[in-house]
mmCIF file of C-alpha atoms and ligand atoms in Angstrom:
data_model
loop_
_atom_site.group_PDB
_atom_site.id
_atom_site.type_symbol
_atom_site.label_atom_id
_atom_site.label_comp_id
_atom_site.label_asym_id
_atom_site.label_seq_id
_atom_site.Cartn_x
_atom_site.Cartn_y
_atom_site.Cartn_z
ATOM 1 C CA UNK A 1 158.805 9.888 39.187
ATOM 2 C CA UNK A 2 160.974 7.017 40.959
ATOM 3 C CA UNK A 3 158.751 5.080 40.839
ATOM 4 C CA UNK A 4 160.708 2.291 42.186
ATOM 5 C CA UNK A 5 162.189 4.882 44.785
ATOM 6 C CA UNK A 6 158.296 6.240 46.007
ATOM 7 C CA UNK A 7 156.738 2.866 47.016
ATOM 8 C CA UNK A 8 153.817 2.879 49.290
ATOM 9 C CA UNK A 9 156.179 0.974 51.727
ATOM 10 C CA UNK A 10 158.976 3.716 51.775
ATOM 11 C CA UNK A 11 156.781 6.730 51.663
ATOM 12 C CA UNK A 12 154.371 5.684 54.744
ATOM 13 C CA UNK A 13 157.997 4.524 56.824
ATOM 14 C CA UNK A 14 159.349 7.697 55.664
ATOM 15 C CA UNK A 15 156.709 9.469 57.305
ATOM 16 C CA UNK A 16 156.615 7.768 60.987
ATOM 17 C CA UNK A 17 160.674 8.699 61.052
ATOM 18 C CA UNK A 18 158.842 12.533 61.040
ATOM 19 C CA UNK A 19 157.398 12.025 64.632
ATOM 20 C CA UNK A 20 159.105 13.104 67.266
ATOM 21 C CA UNK A 21 160.220 11.085 69.998
ATOM 22 C CA UNK A 22 157.255 10.210 72.292
ATOM 23 C CA UNK A 23 156.235 8.758 75.722
ATOM 24 C CA UNK A 24 157.770 5.168 76.193
ATOM 25 C CA UNK A 25 153.773 3.812 77.583
ATOM 26 C CA UNK A 26 153.172 5.258 73.422
ATOM 27 C CA UNK A 27 155.335 3.347 72.210
ATOM 28 C CA UNK A 28 154.803 0.285 74.364
ATOM 29 C CA UNK A 29 150.822 0.823 72.382
ATOM 30 C CA UNK A 30 152.635 0.455 69.507
ATOM 31 C CA UNK A 31 154.971 -2.560 69.989
ATOM 32 C CA UNK A 32 151.507 -3.684 71.892
ATOM 33 C CA UNK A 33 149.812 -3.314 68.135
ATOM 34 C CA UNK A 34 152.417 -4.921 66.246
ATOM 35 C CA UNK A 35 153.002 -8.431 67.647
ATOM 36 C CA UNK A 36 148.977 -8.770 68.479
ATOM 37 C CA UNK A 37 147.467 -7.044 64.935
ATOM 38 C CA UNK A 38 145.768 -4.342 67.041
ATOM 39 C CA UNK A 39 144.413 -2.525 64.927
ATOM 40 C CA UNK A 40 146.168 1.190 65.374
ATOM 41 C CA UNK A 41 145.947 4.530 63.435
ATOM 42 C CA UNK A 42 150.297 4.413 64.377
ATOM 43 C CA UNK A 43 152.696 6.874 65.387
ATOM 44 C CA UNK A 44 151.950 8.989 62.020
ATOM 45 C CA UNK A 45 148.501 9.581 61.753
ATOM 46 C CA UNK A 46 148.243 9.810 65.958
ATOM 47 C CA UNK A 47 150.597 12.656 65.305
ATOM 48 C CA UNK A 48 148.642 14.182 62.991
ATOM 49 C CA UNK A 49 145.402 14.216 65.449
ATOM 50 C CA UNK A 50 147.144 15.460 68.124
ATOM 51 C CA UNK A 51 148.328 18.216 65.277
ATOM 52 C CA UNK A 52 145.172 18.814 64.276
ATOM 53 C CA UNK A 53 143.145 19.268 67.740
ATOM 54 C CA UNK A 54 146.528 21.500 68.749
ATOM 55 C CA UNK A 55 146.334 23.557 65.683
ATOM 56 C CA UNK A 56 141.690 24.367 66.594
ATOM 57 C CA UNK A 57 142.341 24.216 70.047
ATOM 58 C CA UNK A 58 139.847 21.431 70.501
ATOM 59 C CA UNK A 59 138.410 21.157 73.940
ATOM 60 C CA UNK A 60 135.966 18.373 73.343
ATOM 61 C CA UNK A 61 136.958 15.412 71.325
ATOM 62 C CA UNK A 62 134.681 12.413 71.433
ATOM 63 C CA UNK A 63 136.574 8.662 70.109
ATOM 64 C CA UNK A 64 133.980 6.183 68.439
ATOM 65 C CA UNK A 65 135.510 2.710 68.901
ATOM 66 C CA UNK A 66 139.142 3.293 70.530
ATOM 67 C CA UNK A 67 139.748 0.012 71.715
ATOM 68 C CA UNK A 68 142.512 0.327 74.517
ATOM 69 C CA UNK A 69 143.600 3.578 74.000
ATOM 70 C CA UNK A 70 146.701 5.069 72.043
ATOM 71 C CA UNK A 71 144.333 7.536 69.069
ATOM 72 C CA UNK A 72 143.091 8.775 72.376
ATOM 73 C CA UNK A 73 146.313 9.208 74.325
ATOM 74 C CA UNK A 74 147.440 11.235 71.288
ATOM 75 C CA UNK A 75 143.973 13.843 71.579
ATOM 76 C CA UNK A 76 144.274 14.044 75.312
ATOM 77 C CA UNK A 77 148.001 14.878 75.404
ATOM 78 C CA UNK A 78 146.341 17.685 72.992
ATOM 79 C CA UNK A 79 143.909 18.503 75.226
ATOM 80 C CA UNK A 80 145.864 18.631 78.208
ATOM 81 C CA UNK A 81 148.863 21.168 76.798
ATOM 82 C CA UNK A 82 144.721 23.647 74.916
ATOM 83 C CA UNK A 83 144.897 24.153 78.564
ATOM 84 C CA UNK A 84 142.380 20.666 79.700
ATOM 85 C CA UNK A 85 138.633 19.380 77.562
ATOM 86 C CA UNK A 86 137.304 16.126 77.942
ATOM 87 C CA UNK A 87 138.337 13.260 75.610
ATOM 88 C CA UNK A 88 134.966 10.652 75.700
ATOM 89 C CA UNK A 89 136.546 7.436 75.131
ATOM 90 C CA UNK A 90 134.136 4.583 73.757
ATOM 91 C CA UNK A 91 135.306 0.845 72.683
ATOM 92 C CA UNK A 92 132.233 -1.899 73.229
ATOM 93 C CA UNK A 93 134.351 -3.969 75.862
ATOM 94 C CA UNK A 94 135.246 -3.647 79.537
ATOM 95 C CA UNK A 95 138.427 -5.177 79.455
ATOM 96 C CA UNK A 96 139.991 -2.765 76.471
ATOM 97 C CA UNK A 97 138.409 0.048 78.619
ATOM 98 C CA UNK A 98 140.243 -1.378 82.348
ATOM 99 C CA UNK A 99 144.109 -1.659 80.198
ATOM 100 C CA UNK A 100 142.671 1.858 78.156
ATOM 101 C CA UNK A 101 142.262 3.952 81.440
ATOM 102 C CA UNK A 102 145.543 1.651 82.753
ATOM 103 C CA UNK A 103 147.804 3.416 79.933
ATOM 104 C CA UNK A 104 146.532 6.865 80.350
ATOM 105 C CA UNK A 105 146.912 7.106 83.663
ATOM 106 C CA UNK A 106 150.444 5.686 83.225
ATOM 107 C CA UNK A 107 149.804 9.399 80.517
ATOM 108 C CA UNK A 108 149.088 10.636 83.346
ATOM 109 C CA UNK A 109 146.224 11.927 81.180
ATOM 110 C CA UNK A 110 143.340 9.477 82.771
ATOM 111 C CA UNK A 111 141.859 13.383 83.904
ATOM 112 C CA UNK A 112 140.690 14.904 80.738
ATOM 113 C CA UNK A 113 139.212 11.154 79.515
ATOM 114 C CA UNK A 114 135.719 10.459 79.887
ATOM 115 C CA UNK A 115 135.340 6.536 79.333
ATOM 116 C CA UNK A 116 132.141 4.746 77.997
ATOM 117 C CA UNK A 117 131.773 1.219 77.420
ATOM 118 C CA UNK A 118 129.100 1.392 74.751
ATOM 119 C CA UNK A 119 127.976 0.437 71.245
ATOM 120 C CA UNK A 120 129.989 3.968 69.960
ATOM 121 C CA UNK A 121 126.563 5.759 67.994
ATOM 122 C CA UNK A 122 124.975 4.996 70.508
ATOM 123 C CA UNK A 123 126.479 6.812 73.357
ATOM 124 C CA UNK A 124 127.738 10.001 71.340
ATOM 125 C CA UNK A 125 123.663 10.179 70.441
ATOM 126 C CA UNK A 126 123.682 10.104 75.010
ATOM 127 C CA UNK A 127 126.654 13.105 75.471
ATOM 128 C CA UNK A 128 125.880 16.377 75.740
ATOM 129 C CA UNK A 129 126.707 18.043 72.840
ATOM 130 C CA UNK A 130 128.744 20.069 70.406
ATOM 131 C CA UNK A 131 131.795 18.579 70.176
ATOM 132 C CA UNK A 132 135.579 20.136 68.856
ATOM 133 C CA UNK A 133 135.883 16.801 66.564
ATOM 134 C CA UNK A 134 134.836 13.439 66.331
ATOM 135 C CA UNK A 135 137.402 10.832 65.484
ATOM 136 C CA UNK A 136 135.701 7.688 63.452
ATOM 137 C CA UNK A 137 137.079 4.329 64.019
ATOM 138 C CA UNK A 138 133.959 1.517 64.487
ATOM 139 C CA UNK A 139 133.350 -0.976 62.028
ATOM 140 C CA UNK A 140 132.759 -0.392 58.658
ATOM 141 C CA UNK A 141 129.583 -1.191 57.970
ATOM 142 C CA UNK A 142 128.524 0.959 60.864
ATOM 143 C CA UNK A 143 130.178 3.639 59.299
ATOM 144 C CA UNK A 144 127.434 5.368 56.641
ATOM 145 C CA UNK A 145 124.029 4.745 59.196
ATOM 146 C CA UNK A 146 126.742 7.064 61.990
ATOM 147 C CA UNK A 147 127.408 10.151 59.048
ATOM 148 C CA UNK A 148 124.395 12.092 60.584
ATOM 149 C CA UNK A 149 124.241 11.555 63.931
ATOM 150 C CA UNK A 150 128.192 12.992 63.851
ATOM 151 C CA UNK A 151 126.769 16.379 60.949
ATOM 152 C CA UNK A 152 124.207 16.665 64.092
ATOM 153 C CA UNK A 153 126.805 16.456 67.146
ATOM 154 C CA UNK A 154 129.555 18.157 66.063
ATOM 155 C CA UNK A 155 129.987 22.100 65.995
ATOM 156 C CA UNK A 156 130.557 24.680 63.013
ATOM 157 C CA UNK A 157 133.677 24.630 62.268
ATOM 158 C CA UNK A 158 134.584 21.245 64.156
ATOM 159 C CA UNK A 159 137.028 18.855 61.795
ATOM 160 C CA UNK A 160 136.033 14.680 61.340
ATOM 161 C CA UNK A 161 138.619 12.396 60.950
ATOM 162 C CA UNK A 162 138.414 9.039 59.727
ATOM 163 C CA UNK A 163 140.105 6.218 60.218
ATOM 164 C CA UNK A 164 140.575 3.081 57.201
ATOM 165 C CA UNK A 165 139.460 5.369 53.882
ATOM 166 C CA UNK A 166 141.749 3.002 51.673
ATOM 167 C CA UNK A 167 140.527 0.490 53.695
ATOM 168 C CA UNK A 168 143.562 -1.356 52.235
ATOM 169 C CA UNK A 169 143.046 -1.378 48.949
ATOM 170 C CA UNK A 170 140.202 -2.829 48.998
ATOM 171 C CA UNK A 171 137.769 0.408 47.783
ATOM 172 C CA UNK A 172 139.918 -0.720 44.581
ATOM 173 C CA UNK A 173 138.560 -4.088 44.354
ATOM 174 C CA UNK A 174 135.609 -4.256 42.259
ATOM 175 C CA UNK A 175 134.602 -7.774 42.727
ATOM 176 C CA UNK A 176 134.604 -7.135 47.148
ATOM 177 C CA UNK A 177 130.423 -6.790 48.416
ATOM 178 C CA UNK A 178 131.427 -7.625 52.154
ATOM 179 C CA UNK A 179 129.748 -5.328 53.719
ATOM 180 C CA UNK A 180 133.222 -3.046 55.277
ATOM 181 C CA UNK A 181 134.081 -2.884 51.996
ATOM 182 C CA UNK A 182 130.762 -1.169 51.105
ATOM 183 C CA UNK A 183 130.064 1.063 54.325
ATOM 184 C CA UNK A 184 133.409 2.287 53.675
ATOM 185 C CA UNK A 185 132.789 3.832 50.005
ATOM 186 C CA UNK A 186 129.145 4.672 50.975
ATOM 187 C CA UNK A 187 130.872 6.912 53.847
ATOM 188 C CA UNK A 188 133.647 7.714 51.263
ATOM 189 C CA UNK A 189 130.330 8.586 48.635
ATOM 190 C CA UNK A 190 128.136 10.900 50.952
ATOM 191 C CA UNK A 191 130.426 13.187 52.973
ATOM 192 C CA UNK A 192 131.654 14.781 49.740
ATOM 193 C CA UNK A 193 128.654 15.174 47.627
ATOM 194 C CA UNK A 194 126.912 16.586 50.526
ATOM 195 C CA UNK A 195 127.808 20.503 50.497
ATOM 196 C CA UNK A 196 128.081 20.980 54.259
ATOM 197 C CA UNK A 197 131.660 19.623 54.344
ATOM 198 C CA UNK A 198 135.258 21.036 53.754
ATOM 199 C CA UNK A 199 136.578 17.227 52.807
ATOM 200 C CA UNK A 200 139.868 15.942 52.247
ATOM 201 C CA UNK A 201 141.703 12.120 52.041
ATOM 202 C CA UNK A 202 145.325 11.511 53.249
ATOM 203 C CA UNK A 203 147.102 8.467 52.076
ATOM 204 C CA UNK A 204 148.832 8.246 55.506
ATOM 205 C CA UNK A 205 148.416 4.509 56.673
ATOM 206 C CA UNK A 206 145.030 2.948 55.400
ATOM 207 C CA UNK A 207 143.622 6.444 54.516
ATOM 208 C CA UNK A 208 142.496 9.266 56.815
ATOM 209 C CA UNK A 209 139.559 11.488 55.934
ATOM 210 C CA UNK A 210 139.102 15.262 57.446
ATOM 211 C CA UNK A 211 136.348 16.804 57.010
ATOM 212 C CA UNK A 212 135.691 20.282 58.153
ATOM 213 C CA UNK A 213 131.972 21.045 58.845
ATOM 214 C CA UNK A 214 130.659 24.675 57.500
HETATM 215 C C1 LIG B 301 140.660 -0.350 64.813
HETATM 216 S S1 LIG B 301 139.659 -0.702 66.550
HETATM 217 C C2 LIG B 301 141.255 1.122 67.035
HETATM 218 C C3 LIG B 301 142.274 1.661 67.845
HETATM 219 C C4 LIG B 301 141.510 2.892 68.208
HETATM 220 N N1 LIG B 301 141.219 4.097 67.735
HETATM 221 C C5 LIG B 301 142.855 3.774 68.019
HETATM 222 O O1 LIG B 301 143.523 3.982 66.923
HETATM 223 O O2 LIG B 301 144.657 3.442 68.654
HETATM 224 C C6 LIG B 301 138.122 0.120 66.797
HETATM 225 C C7 LIG B 301 138.173 -0.478 67.983
HETATM 226 O O3 LIG B 301 136.073 -0.688 68.115
HETATM 227 C C8 LIG B 301 135.752 -1.192 68.661
HETATM 228 N N2 LIG B 301 134.469 -1.340 68.104
HETATM 229 C C9 LIG B 301 134.106 -1.207 66.690
HETATM 230 N N3 LIG B 301 132.445 -0.469 66.613
HETATM 231 C C10 LIG B 301 131.999 -0.580 68.059
HETATM 232 C C11 LIG B 301 131.458 0.126 67.841
HETATM 233 N N4 LIG B 301 130.474 0.395 67.135
HETATM 234 N N5 LIG B 301 130.783 0.206 68.888
HETATM 235 C C12 LIG B 301 132.285 0.743 70.018
HETATM 236 N N6 LIG B 301 133.078 -0.255 69.900
HETATM 237 C C13 LIG B 301 133.532 -0.812 68.593
HETATM 238 C C14 LIG B 301 136.258 -2.333 68.049
HETATM 239 O O4 LIG B 301 136.006 -4.107 69.055
HETATM 240 C C15 LIG B 301 137.416 -2.298 68.485
HETATM 241 O O5 LIG B 301 138.220 -2.054 69.492
#
């Protein structure tokens, strides 16, 4: 292996370059994230979520921590191509929710999105289930407590997708005892030790777990 060529940077740039051309609105959302340092999942992970949702013919997706709707837009695109359904967008900030709505209208996907301005796990608890996919991107210290509720709300054969599972490398730093880092480590331990899940972690961008509920 040529470790000078096969670096994190070259790999991530290559993965992003493989994503097919996409709507200008999605690219504008990416440019905004880049300029303002807003943590969206980016094109490679977005396209991966879209692929997974198409593969299992998902009709119902619940997102926890949706920001201004970039990840939502990829799921919504998949659901429309799957013949319809609902993506639940949840964020606790009214302004972000409004911005997400405006982007999704421009993408002609707002008809498959339901918007919740709320703490995301509470919104999940209140919403009729089961879901085909649950996507988790909330504050990392809240990951461990969210797992039992997610497990209850996801159908058997459904997918849990969780972002930031490499947490910019902080998971490898034994001196890092911040609540967010502990949250990611604890969540990873919980889900990989639970026999009810089949779990893999892909090192795309900041690391995504895809977990299949048996
Ligand atoms: C990482 S960003 C989401 C990015 C989005 N998933 C995307 O890729 O386009 C997380 C967003 O969820 C919000 N958030 C974090 N924890 C939350 C919670 N427990 N309930 C609701 N919103 C939350 C944050 O304020 C932020 O706007």
